[in-house]
Tab-separated table of C-alpha atoms and ligand atoms in Angstrom:
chain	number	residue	atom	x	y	z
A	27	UNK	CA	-16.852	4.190	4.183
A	28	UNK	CA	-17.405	3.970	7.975
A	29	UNK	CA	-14.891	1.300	8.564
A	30	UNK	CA	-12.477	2.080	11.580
A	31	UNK	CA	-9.186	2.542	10.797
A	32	UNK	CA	-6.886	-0.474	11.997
A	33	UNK	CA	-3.843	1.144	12.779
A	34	UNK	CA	-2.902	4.630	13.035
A	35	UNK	CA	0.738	7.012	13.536
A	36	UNK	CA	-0.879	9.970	16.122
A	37	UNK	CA	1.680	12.124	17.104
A	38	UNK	CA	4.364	10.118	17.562
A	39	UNK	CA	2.219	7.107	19.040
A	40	UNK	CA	0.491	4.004	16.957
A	41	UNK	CA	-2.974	3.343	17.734
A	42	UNK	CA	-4.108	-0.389	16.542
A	43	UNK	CA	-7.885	-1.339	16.683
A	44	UNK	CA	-7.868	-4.698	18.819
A	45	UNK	CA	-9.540	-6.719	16.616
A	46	UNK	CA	-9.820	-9.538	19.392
A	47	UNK	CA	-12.712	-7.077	20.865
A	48	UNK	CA	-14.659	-6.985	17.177
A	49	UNK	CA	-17.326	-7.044	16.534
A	50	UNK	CA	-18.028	-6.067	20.240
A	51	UNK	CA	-16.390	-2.761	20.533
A	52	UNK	CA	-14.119	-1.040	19.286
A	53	UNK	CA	-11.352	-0.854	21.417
A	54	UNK	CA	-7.553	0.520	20.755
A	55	UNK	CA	-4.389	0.164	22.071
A	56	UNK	CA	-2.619	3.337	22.167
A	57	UNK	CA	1.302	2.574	22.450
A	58	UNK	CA	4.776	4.301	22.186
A	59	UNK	CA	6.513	1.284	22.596
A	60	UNK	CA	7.626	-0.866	20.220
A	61	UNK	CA	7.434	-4.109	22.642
A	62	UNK	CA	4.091	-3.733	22.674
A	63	UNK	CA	3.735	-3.363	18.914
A	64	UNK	CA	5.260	-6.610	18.704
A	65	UNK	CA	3.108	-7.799	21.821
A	66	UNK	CA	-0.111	-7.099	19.489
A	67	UNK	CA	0.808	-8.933	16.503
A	68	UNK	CA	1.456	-12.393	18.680
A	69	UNK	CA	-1.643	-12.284	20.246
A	70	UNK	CA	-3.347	-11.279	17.045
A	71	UNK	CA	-5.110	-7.909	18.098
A	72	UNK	CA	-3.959	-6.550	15.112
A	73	UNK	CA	-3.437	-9.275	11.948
A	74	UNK	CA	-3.808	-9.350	8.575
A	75	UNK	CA	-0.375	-9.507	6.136
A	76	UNK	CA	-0.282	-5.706	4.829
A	77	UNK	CA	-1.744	-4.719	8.809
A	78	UNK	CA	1.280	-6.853	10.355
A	79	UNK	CA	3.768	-4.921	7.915
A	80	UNK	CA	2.617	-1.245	8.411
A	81	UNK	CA	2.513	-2.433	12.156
A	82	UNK	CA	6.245	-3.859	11.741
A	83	UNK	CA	7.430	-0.777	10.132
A	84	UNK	CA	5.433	1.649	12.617
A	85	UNK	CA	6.743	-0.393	15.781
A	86	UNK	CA	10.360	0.433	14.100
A	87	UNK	CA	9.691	3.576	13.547
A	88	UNK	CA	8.803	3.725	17.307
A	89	UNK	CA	11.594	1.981	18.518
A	90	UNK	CA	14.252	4.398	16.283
A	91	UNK	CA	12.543	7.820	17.835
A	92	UNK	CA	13.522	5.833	21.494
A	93	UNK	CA	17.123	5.206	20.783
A	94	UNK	CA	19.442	7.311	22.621
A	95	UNK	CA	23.302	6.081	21.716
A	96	UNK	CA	24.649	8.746	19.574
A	97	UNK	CA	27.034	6.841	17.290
A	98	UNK	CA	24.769	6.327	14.040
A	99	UNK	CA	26.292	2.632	13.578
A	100	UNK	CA	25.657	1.663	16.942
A	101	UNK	CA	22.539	3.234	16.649
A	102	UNK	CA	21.825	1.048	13.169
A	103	UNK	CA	22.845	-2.184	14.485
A	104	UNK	CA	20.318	-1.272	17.667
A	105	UNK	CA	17.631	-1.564	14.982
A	106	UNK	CA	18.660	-4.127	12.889
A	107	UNK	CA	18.414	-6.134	16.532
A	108	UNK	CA	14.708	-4.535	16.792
A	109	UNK	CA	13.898	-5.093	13.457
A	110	UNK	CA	14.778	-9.307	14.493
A	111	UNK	CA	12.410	-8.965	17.125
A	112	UNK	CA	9.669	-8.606	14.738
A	113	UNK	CA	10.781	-10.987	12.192
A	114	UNK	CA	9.930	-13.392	14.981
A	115	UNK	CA	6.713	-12.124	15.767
A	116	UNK	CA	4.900	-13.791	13.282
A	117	UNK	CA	6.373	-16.263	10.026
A	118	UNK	CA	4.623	-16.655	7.516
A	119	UNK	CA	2.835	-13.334	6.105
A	120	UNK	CA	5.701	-11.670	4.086
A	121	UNK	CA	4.861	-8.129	4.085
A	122	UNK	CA	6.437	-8.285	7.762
A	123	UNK	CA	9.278	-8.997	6.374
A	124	UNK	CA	9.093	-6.854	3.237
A	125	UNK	CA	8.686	-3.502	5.820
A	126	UNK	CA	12.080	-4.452	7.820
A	127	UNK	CA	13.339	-4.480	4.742
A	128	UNK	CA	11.935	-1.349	2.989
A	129	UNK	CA	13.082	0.851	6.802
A	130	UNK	CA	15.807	-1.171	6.930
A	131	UNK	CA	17.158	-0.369	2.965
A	132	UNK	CA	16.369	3.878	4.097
A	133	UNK	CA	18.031	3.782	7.350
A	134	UNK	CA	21.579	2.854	5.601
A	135	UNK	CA	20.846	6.246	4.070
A	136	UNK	CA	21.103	8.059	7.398
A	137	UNK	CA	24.258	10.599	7.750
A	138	UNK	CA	23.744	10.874	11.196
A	139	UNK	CA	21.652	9.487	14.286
A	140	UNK	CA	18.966	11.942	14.007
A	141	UNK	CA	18.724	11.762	10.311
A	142	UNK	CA	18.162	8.329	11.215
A	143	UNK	CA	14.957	9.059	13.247
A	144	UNK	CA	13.301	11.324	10.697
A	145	UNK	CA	14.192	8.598	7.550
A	146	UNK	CA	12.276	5.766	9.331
A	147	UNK	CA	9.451	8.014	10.600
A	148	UNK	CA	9.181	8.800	6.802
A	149	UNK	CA	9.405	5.166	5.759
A	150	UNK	CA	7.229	4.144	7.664
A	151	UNK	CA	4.243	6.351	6.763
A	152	UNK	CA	4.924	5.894	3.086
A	153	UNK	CA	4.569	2.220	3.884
A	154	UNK	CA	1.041	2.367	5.446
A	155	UNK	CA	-0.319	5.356	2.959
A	156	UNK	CA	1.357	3.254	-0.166
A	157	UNK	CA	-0.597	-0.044	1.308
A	158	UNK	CA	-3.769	1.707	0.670
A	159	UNK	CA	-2.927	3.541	-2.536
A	160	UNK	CA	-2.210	-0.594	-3.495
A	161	UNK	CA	-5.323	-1.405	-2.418
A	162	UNK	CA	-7.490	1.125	-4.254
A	163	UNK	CA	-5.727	0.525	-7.337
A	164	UNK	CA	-6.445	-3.553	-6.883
A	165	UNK	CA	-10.067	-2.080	-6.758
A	166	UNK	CA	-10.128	-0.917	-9.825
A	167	UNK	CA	-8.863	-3.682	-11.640
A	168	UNK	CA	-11.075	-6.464	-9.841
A	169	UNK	CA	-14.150	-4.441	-9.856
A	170	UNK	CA	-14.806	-4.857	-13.568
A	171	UNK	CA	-14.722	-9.604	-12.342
A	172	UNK	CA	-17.976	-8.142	-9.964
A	173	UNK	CA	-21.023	-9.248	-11.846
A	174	UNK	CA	-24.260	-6.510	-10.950
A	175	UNK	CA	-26.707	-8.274	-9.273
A	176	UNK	CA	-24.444	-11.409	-8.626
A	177	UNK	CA	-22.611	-13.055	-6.005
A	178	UNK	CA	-19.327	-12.940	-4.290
A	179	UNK	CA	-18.121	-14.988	-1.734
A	180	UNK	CA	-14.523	-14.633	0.075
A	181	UNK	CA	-12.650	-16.284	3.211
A	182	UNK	CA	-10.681	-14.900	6.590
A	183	UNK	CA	-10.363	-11.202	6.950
A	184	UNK	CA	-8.610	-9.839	3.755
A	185	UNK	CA	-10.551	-6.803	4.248
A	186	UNK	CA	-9.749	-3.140	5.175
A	187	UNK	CA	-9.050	-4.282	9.052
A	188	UNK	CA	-6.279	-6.435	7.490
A	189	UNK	CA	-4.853	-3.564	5.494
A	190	UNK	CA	-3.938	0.045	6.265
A	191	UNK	CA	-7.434	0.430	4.585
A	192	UNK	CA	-9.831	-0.571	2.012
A	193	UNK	CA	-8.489	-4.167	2.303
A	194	UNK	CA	-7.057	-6.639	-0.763
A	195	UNK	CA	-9.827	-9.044	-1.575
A	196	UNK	CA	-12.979	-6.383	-0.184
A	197	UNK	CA	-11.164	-3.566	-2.697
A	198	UNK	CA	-12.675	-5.065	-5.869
A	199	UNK	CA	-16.304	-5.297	-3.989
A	200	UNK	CA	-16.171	-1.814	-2.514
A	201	UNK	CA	-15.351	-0.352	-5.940
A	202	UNK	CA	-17.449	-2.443	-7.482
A	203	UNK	CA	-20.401	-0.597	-4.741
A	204	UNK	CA	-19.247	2.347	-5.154
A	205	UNK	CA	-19.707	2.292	-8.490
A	206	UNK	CA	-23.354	1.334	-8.431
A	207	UNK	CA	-23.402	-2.644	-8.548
A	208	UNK	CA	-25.370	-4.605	-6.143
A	209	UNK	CA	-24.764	-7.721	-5.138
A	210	UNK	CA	-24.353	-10.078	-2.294
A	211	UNK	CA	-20.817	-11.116	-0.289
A	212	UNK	CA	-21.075	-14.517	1.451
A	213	UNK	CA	-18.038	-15.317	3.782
A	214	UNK	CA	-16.728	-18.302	5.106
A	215	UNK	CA	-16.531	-17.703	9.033
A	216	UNK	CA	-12.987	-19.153	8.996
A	217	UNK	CA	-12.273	-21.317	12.515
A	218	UNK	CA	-10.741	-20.862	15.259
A	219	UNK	CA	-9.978	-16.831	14.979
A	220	UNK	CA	-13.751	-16.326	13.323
A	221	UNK	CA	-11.794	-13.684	11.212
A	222	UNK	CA	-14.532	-14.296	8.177
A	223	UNK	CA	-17.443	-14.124	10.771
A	224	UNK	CA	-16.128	-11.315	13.518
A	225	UNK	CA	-14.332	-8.998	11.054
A	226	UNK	CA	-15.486	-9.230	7.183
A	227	UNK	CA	-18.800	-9.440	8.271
A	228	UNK	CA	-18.447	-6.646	10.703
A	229	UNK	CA	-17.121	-4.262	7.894
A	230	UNK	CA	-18.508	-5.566	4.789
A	231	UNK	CA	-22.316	-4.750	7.182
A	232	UNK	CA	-20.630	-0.885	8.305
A	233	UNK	CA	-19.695	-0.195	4.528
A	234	UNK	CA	-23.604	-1.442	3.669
A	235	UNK	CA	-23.363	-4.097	1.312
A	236	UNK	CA	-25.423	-7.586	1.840
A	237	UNK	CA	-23.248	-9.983	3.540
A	238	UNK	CA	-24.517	-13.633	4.595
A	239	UNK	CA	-21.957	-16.097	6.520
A	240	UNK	CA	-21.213	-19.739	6.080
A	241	UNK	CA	-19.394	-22.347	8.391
A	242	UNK	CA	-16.520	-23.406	6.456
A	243	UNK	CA	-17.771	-27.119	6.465
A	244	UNK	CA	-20.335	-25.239	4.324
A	245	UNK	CA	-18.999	-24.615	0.987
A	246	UNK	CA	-19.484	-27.909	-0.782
A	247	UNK	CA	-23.435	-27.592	-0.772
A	248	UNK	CA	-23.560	-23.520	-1.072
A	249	UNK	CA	-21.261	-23.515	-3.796
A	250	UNK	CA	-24.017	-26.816	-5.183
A	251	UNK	CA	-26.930	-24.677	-4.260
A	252	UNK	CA	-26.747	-21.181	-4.753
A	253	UNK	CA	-25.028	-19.700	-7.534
A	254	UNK	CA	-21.591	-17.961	-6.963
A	255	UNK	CA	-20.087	-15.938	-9.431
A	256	UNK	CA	-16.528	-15.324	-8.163
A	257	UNK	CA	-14.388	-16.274	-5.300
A	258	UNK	CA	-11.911	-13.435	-4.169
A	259	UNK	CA	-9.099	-14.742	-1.196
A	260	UNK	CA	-6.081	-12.493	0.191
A	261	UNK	CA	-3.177	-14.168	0.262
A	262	UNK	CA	-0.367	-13.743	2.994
A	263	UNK	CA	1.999	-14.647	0.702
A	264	UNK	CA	2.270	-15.515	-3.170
A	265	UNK	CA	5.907	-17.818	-3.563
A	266	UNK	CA	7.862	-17.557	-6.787
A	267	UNK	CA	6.534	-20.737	-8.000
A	268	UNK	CA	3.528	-19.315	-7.648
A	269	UNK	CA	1.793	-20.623	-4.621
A	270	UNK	CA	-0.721	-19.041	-2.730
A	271	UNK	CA	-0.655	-19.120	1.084
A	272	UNK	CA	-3.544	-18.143	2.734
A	273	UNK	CA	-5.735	-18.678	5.803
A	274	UNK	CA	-6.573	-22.427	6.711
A	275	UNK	CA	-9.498	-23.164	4.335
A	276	UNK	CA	-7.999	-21.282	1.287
A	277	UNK	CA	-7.194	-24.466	-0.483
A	278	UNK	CA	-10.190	-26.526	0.019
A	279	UNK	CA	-12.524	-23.604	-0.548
A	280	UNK	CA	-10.079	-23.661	-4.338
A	281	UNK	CA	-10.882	-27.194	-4.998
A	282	UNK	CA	-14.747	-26.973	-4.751
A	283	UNK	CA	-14.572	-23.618	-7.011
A	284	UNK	CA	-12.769	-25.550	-9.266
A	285	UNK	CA	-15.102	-28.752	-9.042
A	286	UNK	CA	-18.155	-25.839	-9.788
A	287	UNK	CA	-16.139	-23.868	-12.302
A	288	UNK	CA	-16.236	-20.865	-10.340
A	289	UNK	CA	-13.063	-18.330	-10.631
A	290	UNK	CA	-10.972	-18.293	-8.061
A	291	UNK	CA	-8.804	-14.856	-7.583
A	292	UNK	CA	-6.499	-13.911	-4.671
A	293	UNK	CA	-6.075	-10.221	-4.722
A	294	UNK	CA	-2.853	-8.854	-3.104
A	295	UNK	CA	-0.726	-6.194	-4.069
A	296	UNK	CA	3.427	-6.971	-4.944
A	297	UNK	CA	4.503	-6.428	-1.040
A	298	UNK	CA	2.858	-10.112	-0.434
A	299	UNK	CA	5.012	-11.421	-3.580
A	300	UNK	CA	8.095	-13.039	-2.332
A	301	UNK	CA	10.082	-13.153	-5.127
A	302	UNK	CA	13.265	-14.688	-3.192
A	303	UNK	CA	12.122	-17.927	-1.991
A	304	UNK	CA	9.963	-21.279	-3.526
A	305	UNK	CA	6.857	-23.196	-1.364
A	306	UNK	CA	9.839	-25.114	0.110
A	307	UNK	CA	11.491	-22.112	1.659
A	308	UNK	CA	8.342	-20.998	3.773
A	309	UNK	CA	7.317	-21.504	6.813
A	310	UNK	CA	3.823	-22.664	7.918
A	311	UNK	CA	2.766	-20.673	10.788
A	312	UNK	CA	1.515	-23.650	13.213
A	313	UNK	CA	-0.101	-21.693	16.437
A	314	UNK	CA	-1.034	-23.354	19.985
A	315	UNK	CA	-4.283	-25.970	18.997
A	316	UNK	CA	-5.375	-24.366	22.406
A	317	UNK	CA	-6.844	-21.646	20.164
A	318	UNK	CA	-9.048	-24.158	18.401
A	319	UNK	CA	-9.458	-26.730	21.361
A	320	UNK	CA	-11.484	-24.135	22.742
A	321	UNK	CA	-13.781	-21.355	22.065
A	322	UNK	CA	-14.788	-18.330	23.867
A	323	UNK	CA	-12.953	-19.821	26.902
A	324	UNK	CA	-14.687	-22.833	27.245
A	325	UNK	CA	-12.767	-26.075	26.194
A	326	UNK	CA	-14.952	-28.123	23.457
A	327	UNK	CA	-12.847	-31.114	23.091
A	328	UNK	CA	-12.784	-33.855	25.624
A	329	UNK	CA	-9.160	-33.420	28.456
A	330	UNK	CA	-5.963	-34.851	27.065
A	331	UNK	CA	-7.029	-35.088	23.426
A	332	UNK	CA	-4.624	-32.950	21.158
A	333	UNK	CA	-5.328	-31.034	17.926
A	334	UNK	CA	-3.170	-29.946	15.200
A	335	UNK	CA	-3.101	-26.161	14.255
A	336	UNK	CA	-1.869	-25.176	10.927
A	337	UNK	CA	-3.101	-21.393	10.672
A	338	UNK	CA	-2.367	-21.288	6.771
A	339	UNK	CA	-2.446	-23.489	3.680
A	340	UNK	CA	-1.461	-24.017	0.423
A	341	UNK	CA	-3.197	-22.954	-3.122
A	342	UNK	CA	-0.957	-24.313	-5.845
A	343	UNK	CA	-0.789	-22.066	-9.155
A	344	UNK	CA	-2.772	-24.123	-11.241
A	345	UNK	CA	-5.971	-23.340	-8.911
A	346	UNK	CA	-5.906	-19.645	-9.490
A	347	UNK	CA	-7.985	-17.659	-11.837
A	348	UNK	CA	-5.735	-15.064	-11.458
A	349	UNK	CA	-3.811	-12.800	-8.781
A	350	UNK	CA	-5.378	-9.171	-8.685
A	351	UNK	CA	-2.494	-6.624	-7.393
A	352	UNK	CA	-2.186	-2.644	-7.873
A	353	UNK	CA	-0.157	-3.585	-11.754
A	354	UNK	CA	-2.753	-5.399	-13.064
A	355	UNK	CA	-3.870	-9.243	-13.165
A	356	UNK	CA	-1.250	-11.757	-13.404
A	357	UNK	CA	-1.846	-15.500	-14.138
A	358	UNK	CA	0.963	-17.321	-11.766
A	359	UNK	CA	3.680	-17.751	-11.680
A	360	UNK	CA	4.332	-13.903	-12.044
A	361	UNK	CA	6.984	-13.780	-15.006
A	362	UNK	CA	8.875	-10.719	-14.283
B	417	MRU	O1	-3.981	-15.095	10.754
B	417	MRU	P1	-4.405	-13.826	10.069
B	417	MRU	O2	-5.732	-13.329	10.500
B	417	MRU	O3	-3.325	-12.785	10.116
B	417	MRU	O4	-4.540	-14.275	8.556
B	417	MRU	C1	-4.983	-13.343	7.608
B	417	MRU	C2	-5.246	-13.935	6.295
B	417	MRU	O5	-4.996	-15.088	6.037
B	417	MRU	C3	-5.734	-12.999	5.241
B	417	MRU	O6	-6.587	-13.638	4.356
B	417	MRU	C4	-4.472	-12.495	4.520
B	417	MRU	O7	-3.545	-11.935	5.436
B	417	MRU	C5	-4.718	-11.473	3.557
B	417	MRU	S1	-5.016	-9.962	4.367
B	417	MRU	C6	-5.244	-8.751	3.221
């Protein structure tokens, strides 16, 4: 595939593709500090749940090879300070918060400050190398719901930029390519960040398979019109109960594949399952309705009126075909 890599460990550095430049140019941010790290997952130049957490446990990994104090609890409580940083970066994609806790659970290992260093160094490029081994193994299993010659059609960026690589929702439809099916991908363009239109098209076009995009206002009359066969999502994080939050759009687009009968999947491997906490418990990222009140810079919507910015929804249980991770295909609730 000729898809850029999103984010990258070069000796001793992270590189992130800033996705704010795509489909432009392909621009990186080359960074040994983890402030910065942090910094890039605000302002969304790198995004995407599994991205965020290999980012999360890369910027801690960064931070840990900085630390200086010799004392290996000082040193520990130093990043379990960090690691709070990030938690605040961004709230509502979980994998952040499963990476602090994956570096976090292998630094109490540590028998001494440089041990320390080389443990979360380690950690952290399991995390990012096992994100991808996830996301070829969700390929295989969704690959076989990708009719030949039929139609697929998918919303935001749950594609290989979002991922270490390969993507969650694009795995199934680049197996499915590699394998010899043909078919077409249409994507919703997904307002204000353009995520569907800037990045899935981008990538979905690089790795050569037919890609048409819709606005989101759209999918009543395509999903009327033109046949779809399957719906594929991401999810940035799958609840207990079962729920399914995902970009804004996630649940609507559910409703009309429900009203046409179409199957609805979310594909996302088990480090997007929070297993701890119900819908109740999470928080709904709700971002500055500058971002939407304007676009490219210029403001759309008339001075002194307000908007309302909820970045993600809500997909209840009952709305899901089924959730396509690295074990398999689960109906949800997961009953583990
Ligand atoms: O706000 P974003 O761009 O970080 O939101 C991303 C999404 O909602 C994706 O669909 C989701 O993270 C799944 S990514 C594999």
């Amino acid at each position: 595939m000729k898809i850029p890599r999103t984010i990258e460990w070069v000796d001793g550095k992270v590189r992130i593709l800033n996705q704010l430049k795509l489909p432009y140019k392909l621009e990186y941010i080359e960074t040994s500090s983890y402030k910065r790290v942090i910094r890039a997952i605000k302002k969304m130049e790198i995004r995407g749940a599994p991205a965020i957490g290999v980012a999360t446990a890369y910027g801690l990994a960064l931070a840990v090879t900085k630390i200086r104090i010799k004392n290996l609890e000082k040193a520990l409580k130093k990043l379990n300070s960090i690691a709070k940083e990030f938690m605040e970066s961004r709230p509502t994609a979980y994998n952040l918060f499963w990476a602090v806790n994956k570096i976090l659970d292998a630094a109490k290992t540590a028998k001494n400050v440089d041990d320390l260093k080389d443990i979360v160094v380690k950690k952290a490029l399991e995390i990012a190398r096992l994100d991808e081994e996830c996301n070829r193994k969700i390929g295989e299993y969704g690959e076989k719901l990708i009719k030949d010659g039929g139609r697929v059609l998918t919303i935001c960026n749950a594609g290989s930029l979002a991922t270490s690589y390969y993507g969650t929702a694009t795995a199934p439809m680049y197996r499915a390519w590699e394998k010899g099916k043909r078919f077409e991908v249409i994507v919703m363009e997904t307002r204000p960040y353009l995520q569907g239109a800037r990045l899935t098209a981008f990538e979905l076009k690089q790795a050569g398979i037919p890609v048409k995009v819709i606005t989101d206002n759209m999918i009543g009359i395509v999903m009327r019109k033109i046949k779809i066969d399957l719906v594929v999502t991401g999810a940035d994080r799958v609840t207990k109960d079962g729920y399914v939050i995902n970009k804004i759009g996630t649940f609507p687009l559910s409703l009309v594949a429900r009203e046409f009968s179409v199957p609805f999947y979310v594909a996302a491997p088990f480090s997007t399952i929070d297993f701890n906490s119900t819908i109740d418990d999470v928080k709904i990222e709700e971002r500055d309705p500058k971002e939407m009140l304007y676009i490219f810079g210029k403001r759309i919507v008339p001075e002194g009126v307000g908007g309302i910015y909820f970045a993600f929804d809500i997909t209840p249980p009952d709305l899901v075909t089924g959730l396509i991770t690295e074990k398999g295909i689960y109906k949800l609730p997961i009953k583990i």
